[in-house]
Amino acid sequence: MDERSALRRLAAALPAAGDDAAIVDGVVVTTDMLHETTDFPAGTTRYTAGWRAIGASLSDVAAMGAEATAAVAAYAAPSLVETELDDFLAGAKAVCTAVGAEYVGGDLDTGTEFTVASTALGETDEPVRRSGAKPGDVVCVTGRLGRTAAGLRAFEAGDVERGNDLFRFPPRVAAGRALAPHATAMMDSSDGLARSLHQLAAASEVGFDVVWSDVPVHSAVDDYATDATDRRELATAVGEDFELVCTLPPAAVAAAREAVPVSLSVVGDVTANGVRMDGEPLADEGYTHE
Amino acid sequence: MDERSALRRLAAALPAAGDDAAIVDGVVVTTDMLHETTDFPAGTTRYTAGWRAIGASLSDVAAMGAEATAAVAAYAAPSLVETELDDFLAGAKAVCTAVGAEYVGGDLDTGTEFTVASTALGETDEPVRRSGAKPGDVVCVTGRLGRTAAGLRAFEAGDVERGNDLFRFPPRVAAGRALAPHATAMMDSSDGLARSLHQLAAASEVGFDVVWSDVPVHSAVDDYATDATDRRELATAVGEDFELVCTLPPAAVAAAREAVPVSLSVVGDVTANGVRMDGEPLADEGYTHE
C-alpha cells in the first residue's frame, strides 16, 4: 500500500479527515511527520528542518483559511546534540513568529533516524474546504511554484546554502486568511500543482482547464531546469511548495488580489470534469512517498 | 546530552513548556513520539500501539485537569500495511472514545522504524500546574502503580496477550477533571513515581515524605517481581504508568475521593525540601531514553 492509498483509507475511516486539517469546535489541528532520508537532503541544517517541519503544518492551517495560533513538535534523533536542538528550536520559533503563531514546546526522543513530527493549531469559524469549487470559478495560486524542486536541485549540486534558503518557505497564513472570504475551495500545493488540482477536482466533483503559460514559475527553477520539459516538471509535479491553490468566482478575483499580501495568479478555469493543461489531460502525478 | 538534559534545555528556551502540556488561549496541546525499538516491545499489536500512543498524550491532557477534546497521530512504518493501519486506527479511536475525545485523523509516512507521533488537545479554564504544591499538603496517586513495568515483564516472558492488555492503560481524564478543583499541583506518572515526585518538588520548590507501604502496587507486579526490592523498583522507578500524581490540602482529600472515579491513595506529605521514602532519600531515577 503506498501512502496515497493509505491516506484514502485513513480518510474513509475518519469523517473529519481528508482535508488539509481537522476542525474540532473551531480549533484547527494538523500533524505531519518528516524524516531525514525522505524529507531533509544532506546539507539541510537543523534550523531549516525546524522551520520547514513546523512550516508544513502551518501551511495546512493556512489552507483552511484559519488564523495560526500555536505549534508543537516532537523531535527524535539518534543522539540529542545541544547545538542541533538549539538550531532546530530557533528555526521552529522563527517560522511561528513569521505567521503570528506561538511555538509552545514539544517532546524529545532518541530514534534510529532524525524525525520531526509537527502539529499546528489554528482558529476559524468559517473554514475553506476542498469541496466548494464550482464550474465557472477560476483557479488561482499564490506566489510562484517550483521553489522546493529548485531547492532539491541546489542540494544535489552541492549548493547547500541556496538549498537551505529555498527550503525555508513562507507559510501562506496571511494569504489564506485574506482568501477565506472569497475562496470557494482551497488547499496547499504540498503534493504539487498537478496532484492538488486532482484532489480539488475529486473533493469538489469538478474539473480544471489550466494554462501552462499562466502558471507562475519560481525564478530559481530557471537556474536548475535542464530543458522546457524539466522546467514544467519542476514547477508542477515535484510539489512541497506550500503555496495555496484556490478557486474563486471571477468577480472576486480583484478583491482577493487586493487583500492577499503576495502575488495571486489565475492559472485556469473550473470545468465540469477532467483535469487538463493546455487542453491535454494532466497526469495525477506528484510527490508520493513509497 | 540525554533526554532529561535536552528537555530541561527545551523548557528553559520555552516559557510555556515544562509542564505536562502547553496551554494557548485555553486550548491544551501536547505531543509525544514513540518508537518501536524503545517503546513497543516485540509482540505489541498495532491496536495496542494506537491505544498507547494516543493514550500517552491524553494522559498529559488529564494531568492538566483538562477535558480531552481531540487527538491526531502521525504514523510512520517501513511499509504501510493495510491491516496494521486498520488495527492502529481502531486502537487510537478506542482510547479516544474511552475518555470522550474524538480521533480526527493524521499523517502517514514511510520511515526506517515504526514510529508514532501523537498529539492530544484539551480545554480548561483553570489548568492544574506542577508548581502549586505547599508544605502541609498530602501527595496522592490514582489507581495502582507498576502496570507498565509488569507489562514489560510479560512481553519478556513471552506472555504477549497479557503484555498487550497491561499496555492498554486507561488515561485518567475523568480523574483529572474531578481532581482539578482540589489539587494544588498535578502531573502524570509517565516517568515513574520517584521521578514524578522530584519533578513536582522542583516545580513547586517543596519536598516529599512518602511511605512505601502506602504506595498502591498493581496486582500484576506481584506476578513478575523477583523479590521485594524488585517489586519496589517495578512500582516506583519504571514508570510509563500514566497514573496521576497530585497534591491536595488534607481537608480536600475526602471530597476528592468522592469525586474521582478511580481509587485515590494518599502516599505521603509535602515537606519543605528533600524527596524521601520511609525517611531515606529517594533517588531521582526512572525511565530515561538514552
Coordinates of C-alpha atoms in Angstrom, one line a residue:
Chain A
M1 CA 0.0 0.0 0.0
D2 CA 1.6 3.3 -1.0
E3 CA 1.0 6.5 1.0
R4 CA -1.8 7.7 -1.2
S5 CA -3.8 4.5 -0.8
A6 CA -3.2 4.6 2.9
L7 CA -4.3 8.2 3.1
R8 CA -7.5 7.4 1.2
R9 CA -8.1 4.6 3.7
L10 CA -7.5 6.9 6.6
A11 CA -9.9 9.5 5.1
A12 CA -12.5 6.9 4.6
A13 CA -12.2 5.7 8.2
L14 CA -12.4 9.2 9.7
P15 CA -15.1 11.6 8.6
A16 CA -13.2 14.6 9.8
A17 CA -10.0 13.8 7.8
G18 CA -9.5 14.2 4.1
D19 CA -8.9 18.0 4.2
D20 CA -5.7 19.8 4.9
A21 CA -6.6 19.9 8.6
A22 CA -9.3 18.7 11.0
I23 CA -11.6 21.1 12.9
V24 CA -12.9 20.4 16.4
D25 CA -15.0 23.1 18.0
G26 CA -13.5 25.8 15.8
V27 CA -9.9 24.6 16.6
V28 CA -8.0 23.6 13.5
V29 CA -5.4 20.9 14.1
T30 CA -3.0 19.2 11.7
T31 CA 0.0 17.0 12.1
D32 CA 2.9 15.9 9.8
M33 CA 5.9 13.7 10.2
L34 CA 9.2 14.4 8.3
H35 CA 12.2 12.1 8.1
E36 CA 15.8 12.7 7.3
T37 CA 16.0 10.1 4.5
T38 CA 12.9 11.3 2.6
D39 CA 12.5 15.0 3.5
F40 CA 15.8 16.5 4.5
P41 CA 18.5 16.3 1.9
A42 CA 22.1 16.1 3.0
G43 CA 23.2 19.6 4.0
T44 CA 19.8 20.6 5.4
T45 CA 20.5 22.5 8.6
R46 CA 18.6 21.8 11.8
Y47 CA 17.4 25.4 11.6
T48 CA 15.9 24.8 8.2
A49 CA 14.5 21.5 9.4
G50 CA 12.7 23.2 12.3
W51 CA 11.4 26.0 10.0
R52 CA 10.3 23.6 7.3
A53 CA 8.7 20.9 9.6
I54 CA 6.6 23.5 11.5
G55 CA 6.0 25.4 8.3
A56 CA 4.5 22.4 6.6
S57 CA 1.9 22.2 9.4
L58 CA 1.3 25.9 9.4
S59 CA 0.7 25.7 5.7
D60 CA -2.2 23.2 6.4
V61 CA -3.7 25.7 8.8
A62 CA -3.3 28.4 6.1
A63 CA -5.1 26.1 3.6
M64 CA -8.2 26.1 5.8
G65 CA -8.2 30.0 5.8
A66 CA -7.6 29.9 9.5
E67 CA -5.5 32.0 11.8
A68 CA -2.4 30.1 13.1
T69 CA -2.2 30.1 16.9
A70 CA 0.4 27.6 18.0
A71 CA 2.7 24.8 17.0
V72 CA 4.4 21.9 18.8
A73 CA 6.9 19.4 17.6
A74 CA 8.3 16.0 18.6
Y75 CA 11.9 15.7 17.7
A76 CA 13.8 12.4 17.5
A77 CA 17.4 11.8 16.5
P78 CA 20.0 9.0 17.1
S79 CA 21.6 11.3 19.6
L80 CA 20.4 14.6 21.1
V81 CA 23.1 17.2 20.3
E82 CA 22.7 20.5 22.1
T83 CA 23.7 22.8 19.2
E84 CA 21.4 20.9 16.8
L85 CA 18.5 21.1 19.2
D86 CA 19.1 24.9 19.7
D87 CA 19.2 25.4 15.9
F88 CA 16.0 23.4 15.4
L89 CA 14.2 25.4 18.1
A90 CA 15.4 28.7 16.6
G91 CA 14.0 27.7 13.2
A92 CA 10.7 26.4 14.6
K93 CA 10.3 29.6 16.6
A94 CA 11.2 31.8 13.6
V95 CA 8.6 30.3 11.3
C96 CA 6.0 30.6 14.0
T97 CA 6.9 34.3 14.5
A98 CA 6.7 34.9 10.8
V99 CA 3.0 33.9 10.8
G100 CA 2.0 35.2 14.2
A101 CA 1.8 31.8 15.9
E102 CA 3.5 30.7 19.2
Y103 CA 5.9 27.8 19.4
V104 CA 5.0 26.1 22.7
G105 CA 7.3 23.2 23.0
G106 CA 7.2 19.5 22.4
D107 CA 8.7 16.2 23.0
L108 CA 12.2 14.8 22.6
D109 CA 13.2 11.3 22.0
T110 CA 16.0 9.2 20.6
G111 CA 15.3 7.1 17.4
T112 CA 17.2 5.5 14.6
E113 CA 16.6 8.4 12.2
F114 CA 16.3 12.1 12.6
T115 CA 12.5 12.6 12.5
V116 CA 10.2 15.5 13.3
A117 CA 6.5 15.3 13.9
S118 CA 5.0 18.8 13.9
T119 CA 1.5 19.8 14.9
A120 CA 0.0 23.2 14.2
L121 CA -3.2 24.7 15.7
G122 CA -5.4 27.4 14.3
E123 CA -8.8 29.1 14.7
T124 CA -11.5 29.8 12.3
D125 CA -15.3 30.0 12.3
E126 CA -15.6 29.6 8.6
P127 CA -13.0 27.1 7.2
V128 CA -12.4 26.9 3.5
R129 CA -12.7 23.2 2.4
R130 CA -11.5 21.4 -0.7
S131 CA -15.1 20.7 -1.7
G132 CA -16.7 24.0 -2.8
A133 CA -15.3 24.7 -6.3
K134 CA -17.9 25.3 -8.9
P135 CA -17.7 25.2 -12.8
G136 CA -17.3 28.9 -13.8
D137 CA -14.9 29.7 -11.0
V138 CA -11.3 30.4 -11.8
V139 CA -8.4 28.6 -10.1
C140 CA -5.5 30.6 -8.6
V141 CA -2.2 30.0 -6.9
T142 CA -0.3 32.2 -4.5
G143 CA 3.4 33.1 -5.1
R144 CA 5.4 31.0 -7.5
L145 CA 5.8 27.3 -8.0
G146 CA 8.9 25.1 -8.0
R147 CA 10.8 26.5 -5.1
T148 CA 11.3 23.2 -3.4
A149 CA 12.1 21.4 -6.6
A150 CA 14.8 24.0 -7.2
G151 CA 16.0 23.6 -3.6
L152 CA 16.4 19.9 -4.2
R153 CA 18.5 20.5 -7.3
A154 CA 20.6 23.0 -5.3
F155 CA 21.3 20.4 -2.6
E156 CA 22.1 17.9 -5.3
A157 CA 24.5 20.4 -6.9
G158 CA 26.2 20.9 -3.5
D159 CA 24.9 24.5 -3.2
V160 CA 23.9 23.9 0.4
E161 CA 23.3 27.5 1.3
R162 CA 20.9 28.1 -1.5
G163 CA 19.2 24.8 -0.8
N164 CA 18.6 25.8 2.8
D165 CA 17.4 29.2 1.7
L166 CA 14.9 27.8 -0.8
F167 CA 13.7 25.2 1.7
R168 CA 12.6 27.8 4.2
F169 CA 9.4 28.7 2.5
P170 CA 7.0 31.3 3.9
P171 CA 3.7 29.6 5.1
R172 CA 0.8 31.5 3.5
V173 CA -1.2 32.1 6.6
A174 CA -1.9 35.7 5.9
A175 CA -2.8 34.9 2.3
G176 CA -5.2 32.1 3.4
R177 CA -6.9 34.5 5.9
A178 CA -7.3 37.1 3.1
L179 CA -8.6 34.5 0.6
A180 CA -11.1 32.9 3.0
P181 CA -13.9 35.3 2.5
H182 CA -13.6 34.8 -1.3
A183 CA -12.4 31.3 -2.0
T184 CA -14.9 28.5 -2.8
A185 CA -12.3 25.8 -2.2
M186 CA -8.7 25.8 -1.1
M187 CA -5.7 23.5 -0.3
D188 CA -2.0 23.8 -0.2
S189 CA 0.3 22.7 -3.0
S190 CA 2.3 20.3 -0.8
D191 CA 1.9 17.5 -3.4
G192 CA 2.5 19.7 -6.4
L193 CA 0.1 21.6 -8.6
A194 CA -1.0 18.7 -10.7
R195 CA -1.9 16.5 -7.8
S196 CA -3.5 19.4 -5.9
L197 CA -5.8 20.0 -8.9
H198 CA -6.8 16.3 -9.0
Q199 CA -7.5 16.4 -5.3
L200 CA -9.6 19.6 -5.5
A201 CA -11.4 18.1 -8.6
A202 CA -12.2 14.9 -6.6
A203 CA -13.4 16.7 -3.5
S204 CA -15.5 19.3 -5.4
E205 CA -16.6 16.9 -8.2
V206 CA -15.4 19.3 -10.9
G207 CA -12.6 19.5 -13.5
F208 CA -9.9 22.1 -14.4
D209 CA -8.6 23.6 -17.5
V210 CA -5.2 25.1 -16.7
V211 CA -2.9 27.2 -19.0
W212 CA 0.7 26.3 -18.5
S213 CA 1.9 29.8 -19.6
D214 CA -0.2 31.3 -16.8
V215 CA 1.5 29.2 -14.1
P216 CA 3.9 31.4 -12.1
V217 CA 7.3 29.6 -12.0
H218 CA 9.8 30.4 -9.3
S219 CA 12.9 32.2 -10.6
A220 CA 15.2 29.6 -9.0
V221 CA 13.6 26.9 -11.3
D222 CA 15.3 28.5 -14.3
D223 CA 18.7 28.2 -12.7
Y224 CA 18.4 24.4 -12.4
A225 CA 15.9 23.2 -15.2
T226 CA 17.7 21.3 -17.9
D227 CA 15.1 22.0 -20.6
A228 CA 11.4 23.1 -21.1
T229 CA 10.0 19.7 -20.1
D230 CA 12.1 19.6 -17.0
R231 CA 11.1 23.1 -16.1
R232 CA 7.4 22.2 -16.3
E233 CA 8.0 19.1 -14.2
L234 CA 9.8 21.1 -11.5
A235 CA 7.0 23.6 -11.3
T236 CA 4.0 21.3 -11.4
A237 CA 4.9 17.8 -10.3
V238 CA 7.5 18.0 -7.5
G239 CA 5.5 19.9 -5.1
E240 CA 6.2 20.6 -1.4
D241 CA 6.0 24.3 -2.3
F242 CA 3.3 25.0 0.3
E243 CA 1.7 27.7 -1.9
L244 CA -2.1 27.9 -1.8
V245 CA -4.3 26.6 -4.7
C246 CA -7.8 28.0 -4.5
T247 CA -10.9 28.6 -6.6
L248 CA -12.7 31.9 -6.8
P249 CA -15.8 33.3 -8.6
P250 CA -14.3 35.5 -11.4
A251 CA -15.9 38.6 -9.8
A252 CA -14.0 38.1 -6.6
V253 CA -10.5 38.0 -8.1
A254 CA -9.9 41.7 -8.0
A255 CA -10.9 42.0 -4.3
A256 CA -8.9 38.9 -3.4
R257 CA -5.8 40.2 -5.2
E258 CA -6.2 43.5 -3.3
A259 CA -6.4 41.6 0.1
V260 CA -3.7 39.0 -0.4
P261 CA -0.2 40.1 0.6
V262 CA 1.5 38.0 -2.1
S263 CA 1.0 37.6 -5.8
L264 CA -2.2 35.7 -6.8
S265 CA -2.2 34.2 -10.3
V266 CA -5.2 33.0 -12.2
V267 CA -4.0 29.8 -13.9
G268 CA -7.2 28.4 -15.3
D269 CA -10.9 27.7 -15.1
V270 CA -13.0 25.3 -13.1
T271 CA -14.9 23.0 -15.6
A272 CA -17.4 20.2 -15.3
N273 CA -14.9 17.4 -15.3
G274 CA -11.4 16.3 -16.3
V275 CA -8.1 17.9 -15.3
R276 CA -6.3 19.4 -18.4
M277 CA -3.4 21.6 -19.0
D278 CA -3.3 23.4 -22.4
G279 CA -6.2 21.0 -23.5
E280 CA -4.2 17.8 -22.7
P281 CA -5.0 15.5 -19.7
L282 CA -2.8 16.5 -16.8
A283 CA -1.4 13.4 -15.1
D284 CA -2.2 12.9 -11.4
E285 CA 1.5 12.8 -10.5
G286 CA 3.4 14.4 -7.8
Y287 CA 5.3 13.7 -4.7
T288 CA 4.4 10.3 -3.2
H289 CA 6.5 8.6 -0.5
E290 CA 6.7 4.9 -1.4
Chain B
M1 CA 23.0 15.0 26.1
D2 CA 20.4 12.6 27.5
E3 CA 16.7 13.2 27.1
R4 CA 16.3 14.8 30.5
S5 CA 19.0 17.4 29.9
A6 CA 17.5 18.1 26.5
L7 CA 14.1 18.5 28.0
R8 CA 15.5 20.9 30.6
R9 CA 17.0 22.9 27.7
L10 CA 13.7 22.9 25.9
A11 CA 11.9 24.0 29.0
A12 CA 14.3 26.8 29.6
A13 CA 14.0 28.0 26.0
L14 CA 10.2 28.0 26.0
P15 CA 8.3 29.6 28.9
A16 CA 5.1 27.7 28.1
A17 CA 6.9 24.3 28.2
G18 CA 8.0 22.4 31.3
D19 CA 4.5 21.2 32.3
D20 CA 2.7 18.1 31.0
A21 CA 1.1 20.2 28.2
A22 CA 1.1 23.7 26.8
I23 CA -1.9 26.0 27.0
V24 CA -2.7 28.6 24.3
D25 CA -5.9 30.6 24.7
G26 CA -7.5 27.8 26.9
V27 CA -6.6 25.1 24.4
V28 CA -4.3 22.4 25.9
V29 CA -1.9 20.8 23.5
T30 CA 0.7 18.1 24.0
T31 CA 2.7 15.9 21.7
D32 CA 4.7 12.7 22.1
M33 CA 6.7 10.5 19.9
L34 CA 7.0 6.7 20.4
H35 CA 9.3 4.3 18.6
E36 CA 9.2 0.6 18.1
T37 CA 12.7 -0.1 19.4
T38 CA 12.3 1.9 22.7
D39 CA 8.5 1.9 23.3
F40 CA 6.8 -1.1 21.7
P41 CA 8.3 -4.5 22.8
A42 CA 8.2 -7.4 20.4
G43 CA 4.6 -8.6 20.4
T44 CA 2.9 -5.3 20.8
T45 CA 0.0 -5.2 18.4
R46 CA -0.8 -2.2 16.3
Y47 CA -4.1 -1.9 18.2
T48 CA -2.2 -1.6 21.4
A49 CA 0.3 0.8 19.9
G50 CA -2.5 3.1 18.7
W51 CA -4.2 2.9 22.1
R52 CA -1.0 3.6 24.0
A53 CA 0.5 6.3 21.8
I54 CA -2.7 8.4 21.8
G55 CA -3.3 7.4 25.5
A56 CA 0.1 8.9 26.4
S57 CA -0.9 12.3 25.0
L58 CA -4.4 12.1 26.5
S59 CA -2.7 11.4 29.9
D60 CA -0.9 14.7 29.6
V61 CA -4.2 16.4 29.0
A62 CA -5.6 14.6 32.1
A63 CA -2.6 15.9 34.1
M64 CA -3.6 19.5 33.4
G65 CA -7.1 18.8 34.8
A66 CA -8.5 19.4 31.4
E67 CA -11.3 18.0 29.3
A68 CA -9.9 15.9 26.4
T69 CA -11.4 17.0 23.1
A70 CA -9.4 15.5 20.2
A71 CA -6.3 13.7 19.1
V72 CA -4.3 13.2 15.9
A73 CA -1.4 11.0 15.1
A74 CA 1.4 10.8 12.5
Y75 CA 2.2 7.2 11.7
A76 CA 5.4 6.0 10.0
A77 CA 6.5 2.5 9.2
P78 CA 8.9 0.9 6.8
S79 CA 5.9 -0.3 4.8
L80 CA 2.3 0.7 5.1
V81 CA 0.3 -2.5 5.7
E82 CA -3.5 -2.2 5.5
T83 CA -4.4 -4.5 8.4
E84 CA -1.8 -2.9 10.6
L85 CA -3.1 0.6 9.8
D86 CA -6.7 -0.5 10.5
D87 CA -5.6 -2.0 13.8
F88 CA -3.7 1.1 14.8
L89 CA -6.7 3.3 13.9
A90 CA -9.1 1.1 15.9
G91 CA -6.9 1.3 19.0
A92 CA -6.5 5.1 18.6
K93 CA -10.2 5.6 18.2
A94 CA -11.0 3.2 21.1
V95 CA -8.8 5.1 23.6
C96 CA -10.3 8.4 22.5
T97 CA -13.8 7.1 22.9
A98 CA -12.9 5.8 26.4
V99 CA -12.2 9.4 27.5
G100 CA -14.8 11.3 25.5
A101 CA -12.4 12.7 22.9
E102 CA -12.6 12.5 19.1
Y103 CA -9.8 10.9 16.9
V104 CA -9.7 13.2 13.9
G105 CA -7.0 11.8 11.6
G106 CA -3.4 12.4 11.0
D107 CA -0.5 11.9 8.7
L108 CA 1.1 8.8 7.2
D109 CA 4.6 8.3 6.1
T110 CA 7.3 5.7 5.4
G111 CA 10.3 5.6 7.7
T112 CA 13.1 3.3 8.8
E113 CA 11.3 2.4 12.1
F114 CA 7.7 2.1 13.2
T115 CA 7.1 5.5 14.8
V116 CA 4.0 7.2 16.1
A117 CA 3.8 10.9 17.0
S118 CA 0.6 11.6 18.8
T119 CA -1.0 15.0 19.7
A120 CA -3.9 15.5 22.0
L121 CA -6.0 18.6 22.6
G122 CA -8.0 19.6 25.6
E123 CA -9.8 22.5 27.1
T124 CA -9.7 24.1 30.5
D125 CA -10.0 27.5 32.0
E126 CA -8.2 26.5 35.2
P127 CA -5.3 24.2 34.5
V128 CA -3.5 22.5 37.3
R129 CA 0.2 23.1 37.1
R130 CA 3.1 21.3 38.6
S131 CA 4.1 24.3 40.7
G132 CA 1.4 24.7 43.3
A133 CA 2.2 22.1 46.0
K134 CA 2.6 23.5 49.5
P135 CA 4.2 22.1 52.7
G136 CA 1.3 20.6 54.7
D137 CA -0.5 19.2 51.6
V138 CA -0.6 15.5 51.1
V139 CA 0.5 13.7 47.9
C140 CA -1.8 11.2 46.2
V141 CA -1.8 8.8 43.3
T142 CA -4.7 7.5 41.2
G143 CA -5.1 3.8 40.6
R144 CA -2.1 1.4 41.2
L145 CA 1.5 1.7 40.1
G146 CA 3.7 -0.7 38.1
R147 CA 1.3 -1.7 35.4
T148 CA 3.7 -1.0 32.6
A149 CA 6.6 -2.5 34.4
A150 CA 4.6 -5.7 34.8
G151 CA 3.6 -5.4 31.1
L152 CA 7.3 -5.3 30.1
R153 CA 8.0 -8.4 32.1
A154 CA 5.0 -10.1 30.5
F155 CA 6.4 -9.4 27.0
E156 CA 9.8 -10.6 28.1
A157 CA 8.3 -13.8 29.4
G158 CA 6.5 -14.3 26.0
D159 CA 3.1 -13.7 27.5
V160 CA 2.1 -11.4 24.7
E161 CA -1.6 -11.2 25.3
R162 CA -1.1 -10.1 28.9
G163 CA 1.6 -7.7 27.9
N164 CA -0.8 -6.1 25.4
D165 CA -3.6 -6.0 27.9
L166 CA -1.3 -4.3 30.5
F167 CA 0.0 -1.8 28.0
R168 CA -3.5 -0.5 27.2
F169 CA -3.8 1.7 30.2
P170 CA -6.9 3.9 30.9
P171 CA -5.9 7.6 30.6
R172 CA -7.1 9.4 33.8
V173 CA -9.0 12.2 32.1
A174 CA -12.1 11.9 34.2
A175 CA -10.0 11.6 37.4
G176 CA -8.0 14.7 36.3
R177 CA -11.2 16.7 35.8
A178 CA -12.5 15.6 39.2
L179 CA -9.2 16.4 40.9
A180 CA -8.8 19.8 39.3
P181 CA -10.9 21.8 41.7
H182 CA -9.0 20.3 44.7
A183 CA -5.4 19.7 43.5
T184 CA -2.7 22.2 44.2
A185 CA -0.3 20.5 41.8
M186 CA -0.6 17.6 39.4
M187 CA 1.3 15.7 36.7
D188 CA 1.2 12.2 35.3
S189 CA 3.5 9.4 36.4
S190 CA 4.9 8.7 32.9
D191 CA 8.5 8.8 34.3
G192 CA 7.7 6.8 37.4
L193 CA 6.7 7.8 40.9
A194 CA 10.2 8.6 42.1
R195 CA 11.0 10.9 39.2
S196 CA 7.5 12.5 39.2
L197 CA 8.0 13.4 42.9
H198 CA 11.3 15.0 42.1
Q199 CA 9.8 17.0 39.2
L200 CA 6.9 18.2 41.3
A201 CA 9.4 19.1 44.1
A202 CA 11.5 21.1 41.7
A203 CA 8.5 22.9 40.1
S204 CA 6.8 23.7 43.5
E205 CA 10.0 24.2 45.4
V206 CA 8.9 21.7 48.1
G207 CA 9.9 18.3 49.3
F208 CA 8.1 15.0 49.9
D209 CA 8.0 12.3 52.6
V210 CA 6.4 9.2 51.1
V211 CA 5.6 6.0 52.8
W212 CA 6.3 2.9 50.7
S213 CA 3.7 0.7 52.4
D214 CA 1.1 3.3 51.4
V215 CA 2.0 3.2 47.6
P216 CA -0.7 1.2 45.8
V217 CA 1.0 -1.5 43.8
H218 CA -0.6 -3.0 40.7
S219 CA -1.6 -6.7 41.2
A220 CA 0.3 -7.8 38.1
V221 CA 3.6 -6.6 39.7
D222 CA 3.3 -9.5 42.1
D223 CA 3.2 -11.9 39.3
Y224 CA 6.6 -10.8 37.9
A225 CA 8.6 -9.3 40.8
T226 CA 11.5 -11.5 41.8
D227 CA 11.8 -10.1 45.3
A228 CA 10.8 -7.2 47.5
T229 CA 13.5 -4.9 46.1
D230 CA 12.5 -5.7 42.5
R231 CA 8.8 -5.1 43.5
R232 CA 9.6 -1.7 44.7
E233 CA 11.6 -0.9 41.6
L234 CA 8.8 -2.0 39.3
A235 CA 6.2 0.1 41.2
T236 CA 8.2 3.3 41.6
A237 CA 11.1 3.6 39.1
V238 CA 10.0 2.1 35.8
G239 CA 7.1 4.4 35.2
E240 CA 5.0 4.9 32.0
D241 CA 2.0 4.0 34.1
F242 CA 0.2 7.2 33.3
E243 CA -1.5 7.5 36.6
L244 CA -1.9 11.0 38.1
V245 CA 0.3 12.2 41.0
C246 CA -1.2 15.2 42.7
T247 CA -1.0 17.2 45.9
L248 CA -4.1 18.2 47.9
P249 CA -4.8 20.1 51.2
P250 CA -5.6 17.4 53.7
A251 CA -9.1 18.8 54.2
A252 CA -9.8 18.2 50.4
V253 CA -9.0 14.5 50.4
A254 CA -12.4 13.3 51.3
A255 CA -14.2 15.4 48.7
A256 CA -11.6 14.5 46.0
R257 CA -12.0 10.8 46.8
E258 CA -15.8 11.1 46.4
A259 CA -15.4 12.8 43.0
V260 CA -12.7 10.7 41.5
P261 CA -13.9 7.6 39.6
V262 CA -10.8 5.5 40.5
S263 CA -9.0 4.8 43.7
L264 CA -7.1 7.7 45.2
S265 CA -4.3 6.8 47.6
V266 CA -2.6 9.2 50.0
V267 CA 1.1 8.2 49.8
G268 CA 2.8 10.9 51.9
D269 CA 3.2 14.5 52.8
V270 CA 4.5 17.6 51.1
T271 CA 7.5 19.0 53.1
A272 CA 9.8 21.9 52.9
N273 CA 12.5 20.1 51.0
G274 CA 14.1 16.7 50.1
V275 CA 12.4 13.8 48.5
R276 CA 12.3 10.8 50.9
M277 CA 10.7 7.4 51.1
D278 CA 10.4 5.9 54.6
G279 CA 12.8 8.6 55.8
E280 CA 15.6 7.7 53.3
P281 CA 16.4 9.9 50.2
L282 CA 14.5 8.6 47.2
A283 CA 16.8 8.6 44.1
D284 CA 15.7 10.7 41.1
E285 CA 15.6 7.6 38.9
G286 CA 13.2 6.4 36.3
Y287 CA 12.6 5.9 32.7
T288 CA 15.1 7.8 30.6
H289 CA 15.7 7.3 27.0
E290 CA 19.4 7.5 26.4

